[in-house]
PDB file of C-alpha atoms and ligand atoms in Angstrom:
ATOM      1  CA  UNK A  26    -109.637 -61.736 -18.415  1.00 51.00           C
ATOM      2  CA  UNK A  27    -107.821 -62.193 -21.671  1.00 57.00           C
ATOM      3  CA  UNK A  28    -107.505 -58.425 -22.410  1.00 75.00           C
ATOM      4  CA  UNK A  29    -105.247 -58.729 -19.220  1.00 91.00           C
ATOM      5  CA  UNK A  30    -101.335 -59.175 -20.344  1.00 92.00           C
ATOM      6  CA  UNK A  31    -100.630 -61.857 -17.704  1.00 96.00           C
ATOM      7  CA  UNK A  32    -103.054 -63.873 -15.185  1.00 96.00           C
ATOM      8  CA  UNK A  33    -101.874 -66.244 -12.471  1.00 97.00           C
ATOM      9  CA  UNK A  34    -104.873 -67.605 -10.604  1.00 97.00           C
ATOM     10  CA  UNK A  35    -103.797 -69.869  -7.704  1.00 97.00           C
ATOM     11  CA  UNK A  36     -99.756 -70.576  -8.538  1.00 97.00           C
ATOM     12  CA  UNK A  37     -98.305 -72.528  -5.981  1.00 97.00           C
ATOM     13  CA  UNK A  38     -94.573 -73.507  -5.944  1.00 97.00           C
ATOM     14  CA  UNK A  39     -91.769 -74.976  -3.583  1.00 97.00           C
ATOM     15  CA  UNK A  40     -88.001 -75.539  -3.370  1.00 96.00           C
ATOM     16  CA  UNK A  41     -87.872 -78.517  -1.493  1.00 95.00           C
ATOM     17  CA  UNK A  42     -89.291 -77.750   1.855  1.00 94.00           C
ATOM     18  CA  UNK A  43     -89.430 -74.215   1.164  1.00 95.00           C
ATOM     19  CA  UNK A  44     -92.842 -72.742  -0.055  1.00 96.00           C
ATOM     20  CA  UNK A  45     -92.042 -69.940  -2.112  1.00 97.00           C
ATOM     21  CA  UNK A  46     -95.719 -69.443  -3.936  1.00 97.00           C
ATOM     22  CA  UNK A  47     -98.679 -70.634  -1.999  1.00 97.00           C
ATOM     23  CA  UNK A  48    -101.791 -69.669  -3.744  1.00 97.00           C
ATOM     24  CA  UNK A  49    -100.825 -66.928  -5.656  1.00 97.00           C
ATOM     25  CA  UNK A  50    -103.091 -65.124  -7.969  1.00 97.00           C
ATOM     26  CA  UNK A  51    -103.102 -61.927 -10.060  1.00 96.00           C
ATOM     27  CA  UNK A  52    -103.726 -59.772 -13.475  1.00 96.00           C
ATOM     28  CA  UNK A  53    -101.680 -57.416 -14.849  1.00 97.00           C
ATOM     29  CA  UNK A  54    -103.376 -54.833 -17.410  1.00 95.00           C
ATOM     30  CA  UNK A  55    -102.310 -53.705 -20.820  1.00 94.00           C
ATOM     31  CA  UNK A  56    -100.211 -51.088 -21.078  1.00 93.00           C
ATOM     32  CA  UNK A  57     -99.164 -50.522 -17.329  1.00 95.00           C
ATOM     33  CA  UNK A  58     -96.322 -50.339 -15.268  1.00 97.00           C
ATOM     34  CA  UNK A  59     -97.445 -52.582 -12.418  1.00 97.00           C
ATOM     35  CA  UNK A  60     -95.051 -53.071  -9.370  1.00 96.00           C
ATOM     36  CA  UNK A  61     -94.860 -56.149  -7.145  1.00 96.00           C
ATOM     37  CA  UNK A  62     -94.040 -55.196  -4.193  1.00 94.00           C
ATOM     38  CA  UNK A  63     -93.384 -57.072  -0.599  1.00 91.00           C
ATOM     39  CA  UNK A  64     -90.622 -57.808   1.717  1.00 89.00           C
ATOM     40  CA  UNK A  65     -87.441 -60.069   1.209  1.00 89.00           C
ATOM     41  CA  UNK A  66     -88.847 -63.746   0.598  1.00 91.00           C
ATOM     42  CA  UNK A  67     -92.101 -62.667  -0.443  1.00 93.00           C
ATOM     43  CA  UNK A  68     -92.231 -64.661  -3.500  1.00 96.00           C
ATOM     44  CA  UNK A  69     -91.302 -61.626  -6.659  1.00 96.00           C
ATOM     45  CA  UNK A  70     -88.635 -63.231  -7.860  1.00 96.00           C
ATOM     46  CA  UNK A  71     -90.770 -66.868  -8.049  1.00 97.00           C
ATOM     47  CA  UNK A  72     -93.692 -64.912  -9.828  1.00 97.00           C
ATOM     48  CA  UNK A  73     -91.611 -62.999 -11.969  1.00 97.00           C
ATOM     49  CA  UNK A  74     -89.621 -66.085 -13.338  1.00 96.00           C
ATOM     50  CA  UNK A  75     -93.269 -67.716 -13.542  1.00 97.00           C
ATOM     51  CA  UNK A  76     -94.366 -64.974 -15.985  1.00 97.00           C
ATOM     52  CA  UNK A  77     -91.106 -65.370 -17.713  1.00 96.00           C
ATOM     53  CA  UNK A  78     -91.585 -69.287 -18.071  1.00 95.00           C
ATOM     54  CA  UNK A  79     -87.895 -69.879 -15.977  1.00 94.00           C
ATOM     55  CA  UNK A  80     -89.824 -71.749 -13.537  1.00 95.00           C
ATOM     56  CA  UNK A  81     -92.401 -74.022 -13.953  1.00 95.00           C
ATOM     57  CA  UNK A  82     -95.408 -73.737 -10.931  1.00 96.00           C
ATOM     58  CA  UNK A  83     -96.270 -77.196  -8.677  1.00 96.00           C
ATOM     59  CA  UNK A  84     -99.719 -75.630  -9.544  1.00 96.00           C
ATOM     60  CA  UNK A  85    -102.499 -73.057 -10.866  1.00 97.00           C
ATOM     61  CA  UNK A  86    -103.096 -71.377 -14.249  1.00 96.00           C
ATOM     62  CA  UNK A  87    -100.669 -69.235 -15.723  1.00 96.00           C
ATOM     63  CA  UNK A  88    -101.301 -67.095 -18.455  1.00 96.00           C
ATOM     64  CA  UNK A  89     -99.154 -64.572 -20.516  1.00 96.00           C
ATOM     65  CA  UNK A  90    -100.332 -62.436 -23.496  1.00 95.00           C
ATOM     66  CA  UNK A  91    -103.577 -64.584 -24.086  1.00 93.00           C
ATOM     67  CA  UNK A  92    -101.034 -68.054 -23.838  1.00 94.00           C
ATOM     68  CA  UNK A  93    -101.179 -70.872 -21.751  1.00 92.00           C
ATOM     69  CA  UNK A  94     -97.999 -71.914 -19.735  1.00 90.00           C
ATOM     70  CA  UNK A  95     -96.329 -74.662 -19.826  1.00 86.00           C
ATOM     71  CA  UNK A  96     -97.770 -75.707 -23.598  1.00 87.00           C
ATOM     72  CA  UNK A  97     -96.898 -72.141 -25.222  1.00 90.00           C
ATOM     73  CA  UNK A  98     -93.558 -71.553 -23.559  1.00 90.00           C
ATOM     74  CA  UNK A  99     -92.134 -70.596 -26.698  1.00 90.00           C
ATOM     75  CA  UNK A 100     -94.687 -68.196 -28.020  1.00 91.00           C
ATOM     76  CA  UNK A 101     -94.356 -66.633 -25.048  1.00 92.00           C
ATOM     77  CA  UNK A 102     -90.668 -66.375 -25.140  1.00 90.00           C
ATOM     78  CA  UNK A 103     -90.346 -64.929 -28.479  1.00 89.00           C
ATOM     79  CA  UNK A 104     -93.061 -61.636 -26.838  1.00 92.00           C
ATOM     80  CA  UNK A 105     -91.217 -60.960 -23.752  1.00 95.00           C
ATOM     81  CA  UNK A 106     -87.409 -59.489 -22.129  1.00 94.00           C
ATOM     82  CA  UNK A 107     -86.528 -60.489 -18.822  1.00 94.00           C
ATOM     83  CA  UNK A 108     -84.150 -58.982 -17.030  1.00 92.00           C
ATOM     84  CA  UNK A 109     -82.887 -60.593 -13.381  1.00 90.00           C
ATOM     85  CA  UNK A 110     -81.856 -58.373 -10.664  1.00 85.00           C
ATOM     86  CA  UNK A 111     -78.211 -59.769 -11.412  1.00 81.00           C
ATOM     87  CA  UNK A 112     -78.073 -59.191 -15.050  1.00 74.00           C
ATOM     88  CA  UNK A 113     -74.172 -58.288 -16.296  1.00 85.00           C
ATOM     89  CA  UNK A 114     -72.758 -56.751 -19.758  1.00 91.00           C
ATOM     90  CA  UNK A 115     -70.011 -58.581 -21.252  1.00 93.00           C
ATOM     91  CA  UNK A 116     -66.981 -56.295 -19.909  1.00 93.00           C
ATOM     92  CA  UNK A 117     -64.906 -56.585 -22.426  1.00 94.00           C
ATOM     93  CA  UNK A 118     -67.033 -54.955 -24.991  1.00 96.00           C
ATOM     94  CA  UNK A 119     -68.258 -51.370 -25.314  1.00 96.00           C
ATOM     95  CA  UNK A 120     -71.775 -50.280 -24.081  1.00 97.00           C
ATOM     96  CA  UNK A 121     -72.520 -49.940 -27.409  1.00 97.00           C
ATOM     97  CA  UNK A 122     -71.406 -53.366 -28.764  1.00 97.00           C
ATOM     98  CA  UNK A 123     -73.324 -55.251 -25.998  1.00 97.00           C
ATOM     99  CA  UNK A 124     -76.419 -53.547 -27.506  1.00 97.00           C
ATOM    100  CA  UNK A 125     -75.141 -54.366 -30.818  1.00 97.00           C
ATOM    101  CA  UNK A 126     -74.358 -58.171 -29.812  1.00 96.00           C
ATOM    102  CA  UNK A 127     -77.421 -58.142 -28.299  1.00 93.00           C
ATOM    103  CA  UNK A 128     -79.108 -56.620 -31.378  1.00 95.00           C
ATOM    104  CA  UNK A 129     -77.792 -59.332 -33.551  1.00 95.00           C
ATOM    105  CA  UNK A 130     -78.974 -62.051 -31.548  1.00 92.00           C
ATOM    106  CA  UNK A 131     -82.511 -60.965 -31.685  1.00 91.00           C
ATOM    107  CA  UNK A 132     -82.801 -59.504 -34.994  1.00 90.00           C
ATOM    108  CA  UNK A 133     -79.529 -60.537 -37.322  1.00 91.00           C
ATOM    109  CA  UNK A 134     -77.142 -58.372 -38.780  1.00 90.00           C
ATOM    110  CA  UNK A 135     -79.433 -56.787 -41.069  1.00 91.00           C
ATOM    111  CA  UNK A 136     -81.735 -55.058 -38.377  1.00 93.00           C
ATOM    112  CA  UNK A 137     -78.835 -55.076 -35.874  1.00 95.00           C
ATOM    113  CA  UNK A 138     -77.413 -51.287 -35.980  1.00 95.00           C
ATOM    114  CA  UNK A 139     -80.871 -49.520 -36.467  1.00 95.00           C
ATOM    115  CA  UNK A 140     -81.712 -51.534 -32.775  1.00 96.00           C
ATOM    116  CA  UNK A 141     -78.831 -50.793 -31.066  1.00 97.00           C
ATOM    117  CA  UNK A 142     -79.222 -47.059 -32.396  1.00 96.00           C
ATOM    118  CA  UNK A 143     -82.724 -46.920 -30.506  1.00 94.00           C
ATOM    119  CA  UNK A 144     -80.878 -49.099 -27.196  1.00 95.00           C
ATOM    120  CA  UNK A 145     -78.390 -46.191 -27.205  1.00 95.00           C
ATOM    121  CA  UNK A 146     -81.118 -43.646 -27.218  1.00 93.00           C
ATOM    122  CA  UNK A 147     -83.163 -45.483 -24.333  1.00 92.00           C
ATOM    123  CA  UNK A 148     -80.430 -45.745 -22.052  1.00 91.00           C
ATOM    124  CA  UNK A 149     -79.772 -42.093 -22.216  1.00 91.00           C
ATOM    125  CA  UNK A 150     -75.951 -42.741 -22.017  1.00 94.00           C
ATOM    126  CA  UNK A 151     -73.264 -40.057 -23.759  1.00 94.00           C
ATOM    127  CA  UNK A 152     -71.887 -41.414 -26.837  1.00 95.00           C
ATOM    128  CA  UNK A 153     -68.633 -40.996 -24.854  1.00 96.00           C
ATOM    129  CA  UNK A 154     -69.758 -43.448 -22.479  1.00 96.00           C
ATOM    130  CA  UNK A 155     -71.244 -45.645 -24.978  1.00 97.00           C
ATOM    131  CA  UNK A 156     -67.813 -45.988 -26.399  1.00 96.00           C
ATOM    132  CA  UNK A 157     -66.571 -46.826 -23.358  1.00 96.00           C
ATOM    133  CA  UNK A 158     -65.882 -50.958 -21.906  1.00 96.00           C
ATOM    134  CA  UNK A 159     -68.543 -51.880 -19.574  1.00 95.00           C
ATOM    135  CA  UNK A 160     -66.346 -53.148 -17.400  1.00 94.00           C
ATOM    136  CA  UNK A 161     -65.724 -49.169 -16.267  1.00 95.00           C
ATOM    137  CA  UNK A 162     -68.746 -48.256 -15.616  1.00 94.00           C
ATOM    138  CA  UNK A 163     -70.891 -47.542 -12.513  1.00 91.00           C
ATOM    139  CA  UNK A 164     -73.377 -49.530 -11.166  1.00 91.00           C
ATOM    140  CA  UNK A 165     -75.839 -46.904 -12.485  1.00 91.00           C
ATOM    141  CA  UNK A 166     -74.665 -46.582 -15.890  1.00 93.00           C
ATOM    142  CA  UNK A 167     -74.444 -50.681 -16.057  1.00 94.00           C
ATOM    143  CA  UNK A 168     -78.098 -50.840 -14.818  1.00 92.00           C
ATOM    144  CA  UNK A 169     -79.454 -47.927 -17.393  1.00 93.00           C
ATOM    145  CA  UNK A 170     -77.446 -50.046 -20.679  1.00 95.00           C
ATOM    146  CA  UNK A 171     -78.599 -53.527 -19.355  1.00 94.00           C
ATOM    147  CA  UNK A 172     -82.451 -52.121 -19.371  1.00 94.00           C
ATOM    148  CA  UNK A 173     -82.273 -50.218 -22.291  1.00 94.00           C
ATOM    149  CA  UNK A 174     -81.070 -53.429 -23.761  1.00 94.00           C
ATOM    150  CA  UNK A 175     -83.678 -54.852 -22.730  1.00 93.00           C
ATOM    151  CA  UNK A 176     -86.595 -52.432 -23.893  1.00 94.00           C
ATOM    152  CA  UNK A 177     -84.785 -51.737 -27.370  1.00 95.00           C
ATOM    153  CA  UNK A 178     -86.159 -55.819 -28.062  1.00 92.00           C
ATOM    154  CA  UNK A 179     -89.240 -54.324 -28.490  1.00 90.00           C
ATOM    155  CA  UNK A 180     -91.208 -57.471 -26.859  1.00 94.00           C
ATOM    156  CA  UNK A 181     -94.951 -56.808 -25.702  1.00 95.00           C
ATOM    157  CA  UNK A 182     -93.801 -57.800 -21.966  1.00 96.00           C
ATOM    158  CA  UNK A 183     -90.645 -56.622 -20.189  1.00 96.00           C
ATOM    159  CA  UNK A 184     -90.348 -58.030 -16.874  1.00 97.00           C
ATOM    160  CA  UNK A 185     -87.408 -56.311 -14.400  1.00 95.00           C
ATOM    161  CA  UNK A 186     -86.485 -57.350 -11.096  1.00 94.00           C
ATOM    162  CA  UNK A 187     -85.305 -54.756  -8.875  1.00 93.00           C
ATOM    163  CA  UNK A 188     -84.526 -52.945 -12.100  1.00 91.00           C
ATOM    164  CA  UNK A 189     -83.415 -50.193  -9.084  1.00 89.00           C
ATOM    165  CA  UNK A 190     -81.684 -52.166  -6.299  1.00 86.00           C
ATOM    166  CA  UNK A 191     -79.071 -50.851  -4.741  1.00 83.00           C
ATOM    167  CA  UNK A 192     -78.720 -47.170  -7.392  1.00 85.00           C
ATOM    168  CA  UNK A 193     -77.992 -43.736  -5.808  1.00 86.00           C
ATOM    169  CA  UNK A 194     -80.181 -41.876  -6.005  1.00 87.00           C
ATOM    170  CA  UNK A 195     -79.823 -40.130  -9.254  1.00 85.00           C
ATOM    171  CA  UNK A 196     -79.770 -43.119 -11.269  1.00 86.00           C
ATOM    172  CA  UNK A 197     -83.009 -44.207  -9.816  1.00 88.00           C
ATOM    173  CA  UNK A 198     -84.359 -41.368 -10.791  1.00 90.00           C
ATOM    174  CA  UNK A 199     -82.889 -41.576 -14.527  1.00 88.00           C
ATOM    175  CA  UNK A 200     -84.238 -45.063 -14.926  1.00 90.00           C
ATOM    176  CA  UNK A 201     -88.014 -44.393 -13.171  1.00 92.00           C
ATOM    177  CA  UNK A 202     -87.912 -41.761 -16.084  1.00 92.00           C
ATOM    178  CA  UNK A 203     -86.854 -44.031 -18.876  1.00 90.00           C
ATOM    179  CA  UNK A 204     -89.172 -46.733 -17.857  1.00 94.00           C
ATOM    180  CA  UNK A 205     -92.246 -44.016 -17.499  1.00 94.00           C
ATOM    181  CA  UNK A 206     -91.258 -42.538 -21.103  1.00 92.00           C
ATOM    182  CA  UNK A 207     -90.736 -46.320 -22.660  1.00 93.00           C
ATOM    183  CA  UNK A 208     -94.112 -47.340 -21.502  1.00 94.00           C
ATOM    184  CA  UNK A 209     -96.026 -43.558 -22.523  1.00 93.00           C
ATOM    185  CA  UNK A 210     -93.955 -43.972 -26.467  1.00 92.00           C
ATOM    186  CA  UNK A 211     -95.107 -47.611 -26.891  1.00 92.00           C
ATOM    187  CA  UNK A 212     -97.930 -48.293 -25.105  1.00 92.00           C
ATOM    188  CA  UNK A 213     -96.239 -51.558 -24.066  1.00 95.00           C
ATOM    189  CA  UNK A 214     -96.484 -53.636 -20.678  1.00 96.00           C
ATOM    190  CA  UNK A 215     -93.593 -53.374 -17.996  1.00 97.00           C
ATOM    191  CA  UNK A 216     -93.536 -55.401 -14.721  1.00 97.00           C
ATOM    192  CA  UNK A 217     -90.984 -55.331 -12.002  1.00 96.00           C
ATOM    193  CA  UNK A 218     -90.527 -55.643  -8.727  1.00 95.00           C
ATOM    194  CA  UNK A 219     -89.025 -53.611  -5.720  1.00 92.00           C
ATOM    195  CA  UNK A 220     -88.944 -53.456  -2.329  1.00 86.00           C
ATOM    196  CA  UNK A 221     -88.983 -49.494  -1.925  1.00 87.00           C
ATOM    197  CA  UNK A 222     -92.648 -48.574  -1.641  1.00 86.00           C
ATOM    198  CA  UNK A 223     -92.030 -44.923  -2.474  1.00 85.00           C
ATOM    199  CA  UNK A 224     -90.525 -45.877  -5.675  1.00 85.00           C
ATOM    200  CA  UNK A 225     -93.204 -48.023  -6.750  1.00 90.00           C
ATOM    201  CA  UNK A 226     -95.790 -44.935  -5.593  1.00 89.00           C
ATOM    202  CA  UNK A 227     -94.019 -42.835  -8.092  1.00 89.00           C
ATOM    203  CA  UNK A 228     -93.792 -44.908 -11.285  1.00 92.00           C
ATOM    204  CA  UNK A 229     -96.368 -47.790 -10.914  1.00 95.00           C
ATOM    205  CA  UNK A 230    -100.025 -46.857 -12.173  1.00 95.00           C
ATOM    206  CA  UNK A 231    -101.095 -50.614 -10.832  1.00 96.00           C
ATOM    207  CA  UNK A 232     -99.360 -52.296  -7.705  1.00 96.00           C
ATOM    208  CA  UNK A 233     -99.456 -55.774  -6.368  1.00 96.00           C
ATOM    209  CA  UNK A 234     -98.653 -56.129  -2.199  1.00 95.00           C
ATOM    210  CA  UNK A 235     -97.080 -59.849  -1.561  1.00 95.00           C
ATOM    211  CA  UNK A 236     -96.144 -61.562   1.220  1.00 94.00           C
ATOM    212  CA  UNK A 237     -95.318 -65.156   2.147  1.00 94.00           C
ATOM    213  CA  UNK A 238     -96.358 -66.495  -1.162  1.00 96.00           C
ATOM    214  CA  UNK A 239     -99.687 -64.733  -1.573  1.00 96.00           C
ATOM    215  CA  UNK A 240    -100.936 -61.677  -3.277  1.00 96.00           C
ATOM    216  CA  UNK A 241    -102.778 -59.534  -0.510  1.00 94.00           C
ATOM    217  CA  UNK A 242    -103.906 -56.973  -2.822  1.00 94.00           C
ATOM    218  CA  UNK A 243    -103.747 -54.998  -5.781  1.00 95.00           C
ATOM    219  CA  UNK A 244    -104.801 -51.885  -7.305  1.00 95.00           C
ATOM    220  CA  UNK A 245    -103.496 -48.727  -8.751  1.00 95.00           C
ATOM    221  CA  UNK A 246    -101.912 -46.801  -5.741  1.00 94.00           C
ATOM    222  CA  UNK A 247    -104.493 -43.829  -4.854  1.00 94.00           C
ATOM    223  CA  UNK A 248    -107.528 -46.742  -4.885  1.00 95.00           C
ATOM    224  CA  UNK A 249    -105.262 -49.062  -2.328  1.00 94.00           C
ATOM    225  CA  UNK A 250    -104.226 -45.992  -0.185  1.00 93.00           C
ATOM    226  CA  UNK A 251    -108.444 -44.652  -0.442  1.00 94.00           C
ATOM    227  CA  UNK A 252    -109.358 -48.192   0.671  1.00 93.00           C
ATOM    228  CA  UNK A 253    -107.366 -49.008   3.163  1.00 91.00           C
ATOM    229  CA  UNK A 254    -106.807 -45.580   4.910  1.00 90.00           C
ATOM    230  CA  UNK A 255    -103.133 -45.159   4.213  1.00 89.00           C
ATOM    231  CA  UNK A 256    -101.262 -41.740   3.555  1.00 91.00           C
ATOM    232  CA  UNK A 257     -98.652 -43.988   1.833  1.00 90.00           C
ATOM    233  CA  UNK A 258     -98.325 -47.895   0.131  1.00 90.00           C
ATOM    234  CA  UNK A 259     -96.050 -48.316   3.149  1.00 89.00           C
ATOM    235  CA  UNK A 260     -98.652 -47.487   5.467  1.00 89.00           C
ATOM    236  CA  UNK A 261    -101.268 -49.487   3.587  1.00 90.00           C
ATOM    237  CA  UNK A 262     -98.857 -52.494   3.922  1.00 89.00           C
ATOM    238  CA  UNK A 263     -99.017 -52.377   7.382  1.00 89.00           C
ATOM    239  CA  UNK A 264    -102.426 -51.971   7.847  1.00 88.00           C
ATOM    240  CA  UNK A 265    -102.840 -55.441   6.129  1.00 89.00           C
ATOM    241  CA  UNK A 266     -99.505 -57.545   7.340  1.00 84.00           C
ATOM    242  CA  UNK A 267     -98.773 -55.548  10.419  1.00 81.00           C
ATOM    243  CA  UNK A 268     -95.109 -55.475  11.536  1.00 72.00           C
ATOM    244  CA  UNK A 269     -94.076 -58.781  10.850  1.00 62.00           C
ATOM    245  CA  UNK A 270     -92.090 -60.695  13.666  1.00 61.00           C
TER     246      UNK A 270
HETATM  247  P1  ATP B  19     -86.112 -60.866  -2.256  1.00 69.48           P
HETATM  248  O1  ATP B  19     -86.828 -59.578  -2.129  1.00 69.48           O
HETATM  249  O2  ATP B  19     -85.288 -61.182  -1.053  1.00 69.48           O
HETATM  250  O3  ATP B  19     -85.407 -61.040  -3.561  1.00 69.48           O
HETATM  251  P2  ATP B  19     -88.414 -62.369  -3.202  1.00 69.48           P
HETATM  252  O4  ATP B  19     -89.692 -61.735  -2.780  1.00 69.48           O
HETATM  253  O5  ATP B  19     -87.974 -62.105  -4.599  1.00 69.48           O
HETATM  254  O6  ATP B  19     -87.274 -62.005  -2.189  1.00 69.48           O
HETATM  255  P3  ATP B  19     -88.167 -65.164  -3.850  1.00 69.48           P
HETATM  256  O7  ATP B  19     -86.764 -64.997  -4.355  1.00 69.48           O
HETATM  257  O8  ATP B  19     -89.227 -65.424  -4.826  1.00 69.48           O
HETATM  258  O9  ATP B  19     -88.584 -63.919  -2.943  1.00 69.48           O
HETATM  259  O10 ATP B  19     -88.117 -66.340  -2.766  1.00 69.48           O
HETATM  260  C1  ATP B  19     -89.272 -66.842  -2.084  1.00 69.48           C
HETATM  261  C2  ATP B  19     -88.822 -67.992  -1.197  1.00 69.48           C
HETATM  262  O11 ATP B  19     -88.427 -69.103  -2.020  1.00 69.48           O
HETATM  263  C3  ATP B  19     -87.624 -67.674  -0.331  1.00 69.48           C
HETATM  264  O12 ATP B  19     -87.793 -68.333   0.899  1.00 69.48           O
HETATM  265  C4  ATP B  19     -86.458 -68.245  -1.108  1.00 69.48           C
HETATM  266  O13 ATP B  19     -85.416 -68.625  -0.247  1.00 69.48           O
HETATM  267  C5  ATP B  19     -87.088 -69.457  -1.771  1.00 69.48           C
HETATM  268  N1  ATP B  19     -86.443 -69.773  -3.069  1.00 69.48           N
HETATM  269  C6  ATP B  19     -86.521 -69.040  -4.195  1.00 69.48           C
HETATM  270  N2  ATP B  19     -85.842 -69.632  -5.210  1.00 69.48           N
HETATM  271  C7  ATP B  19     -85.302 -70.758  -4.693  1.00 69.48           C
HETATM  272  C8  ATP B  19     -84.488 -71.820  -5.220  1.00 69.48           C
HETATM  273  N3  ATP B  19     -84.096 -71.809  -6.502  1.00 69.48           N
HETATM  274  N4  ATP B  19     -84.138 -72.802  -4.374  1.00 69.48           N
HETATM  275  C9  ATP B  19     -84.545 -72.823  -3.088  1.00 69.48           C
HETATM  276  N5  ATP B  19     -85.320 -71.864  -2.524  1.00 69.48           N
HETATM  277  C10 ATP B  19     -85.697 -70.846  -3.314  1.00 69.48           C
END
């Protein structure tokens, strides 16, 4: 539908011999959170590079805010921030002049300090800290700056891969938060993916369950745990895929 912020319908790709996307289709609604979520080798990081026009499909339509891939890559570009799972900060510079650098890029000196101002507030981080190299920080702290850099862009599409991987558990928490309160504030689109089901219970209000290359069903979570009889999206997993080998 083209109210729908990004449609795949059928996306197949491989690396070589290896079929990463085999029929893949979905729709993710306006002004969701929606969470793509499957085990290790499912295909998120394929279909998230997809939506971000990284990687180009063997096959299938792709569509992102109401334009066609491959012909409007750079519409498309110029609406969304994508964010891989291995993003870095230049370590040299301060949290605050990586949002600032950052700042410039997209929006030239002139707008530069006013976005960096509203990066600062996003990530939550203590001026203290913000003054501080990024080369000192915690994994956390890194992770909050590098997706508040991210949202301050203001693009109608931010797309986050494990924007939680590997976080204790209080900086999880801090970034679910910031997410949930970017998304409530602008009414804008986020998609990410994750492989903790819990997490994505919490924060996603639409969820898409993938494995080996296809999308095996998707809903917001209390309609896929009604439907398919599951207490949790874990259990609801595993009433589809089973236990895997
Ligand atoms: P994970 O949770 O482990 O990050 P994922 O669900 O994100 O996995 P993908 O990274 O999309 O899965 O990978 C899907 C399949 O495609 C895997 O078998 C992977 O090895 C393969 N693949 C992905 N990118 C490449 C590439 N650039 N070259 C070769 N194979 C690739």
């Amino acid at each position: 539908m083209d109210t729908d912020i990004a449609t795949l319908i059928n996306v197949t790709k491989k690396f070589g011999k290896v079929t990463a996307l085999r029929g893949l289709s979905l729709r993710v609604p306006k002004g969701v959170i929606y969470g793509l979520i499957g085990p290790n080798g499912a295909g998120k990081t394929t279909t998230l590079r997809i939506i971000s026009t990284l990687v180009t499909p063997d096959s299938g339509i792709v569509k992102v805010l109401g334009h066609e891939l491959p012909h409007e890559k750079n519409v498309i570009r110029g609406r969304i921030a994508y964010l891989p799972e291995e993003a870095g900060l230049y370590e040299r510079l301060t949290g605050w002049e990586n949002l600032l650098y950052f700042a410039m890029i997209y929006f030239g000196r002139g707008r530069a300090e006013e976005v960096a101002k509203k990066g600062a507030y996003i990530s939550g981080l203590k001026s203290e800290d913000l003054h501080r190299r990024a080369g000192e920080y915690s994994k956390g702290m890194a992770r909050r700056l590098a997706i508040a850099r991210a949202l301050m862009l203001d693009a109608d599409l931010i797309i986050l891969d494990e924007p939680t991987s590997g976080l204790d558990v209080f900086s999880s928490y801090r970034i679910r938060k910031m997410l949930r309160e970017y998304v409530k504030n602008s009414g804008k689109t986020i998609i990410l993916s994750s492989h903790n089901m819990l997490e994505v219970e919490e924060i996603c209000d639409y969820v898409g369950l993938i494995n080996k290359g296809i999308l095996i069903t998707s809903g917001p979570p209390s309609m896929l745990k009604a439907k398919y009889h599951g207490r949790t999206l874990e259990e609801v997993f595993i009433s589809i895929v089973g236990l895997g080998e």
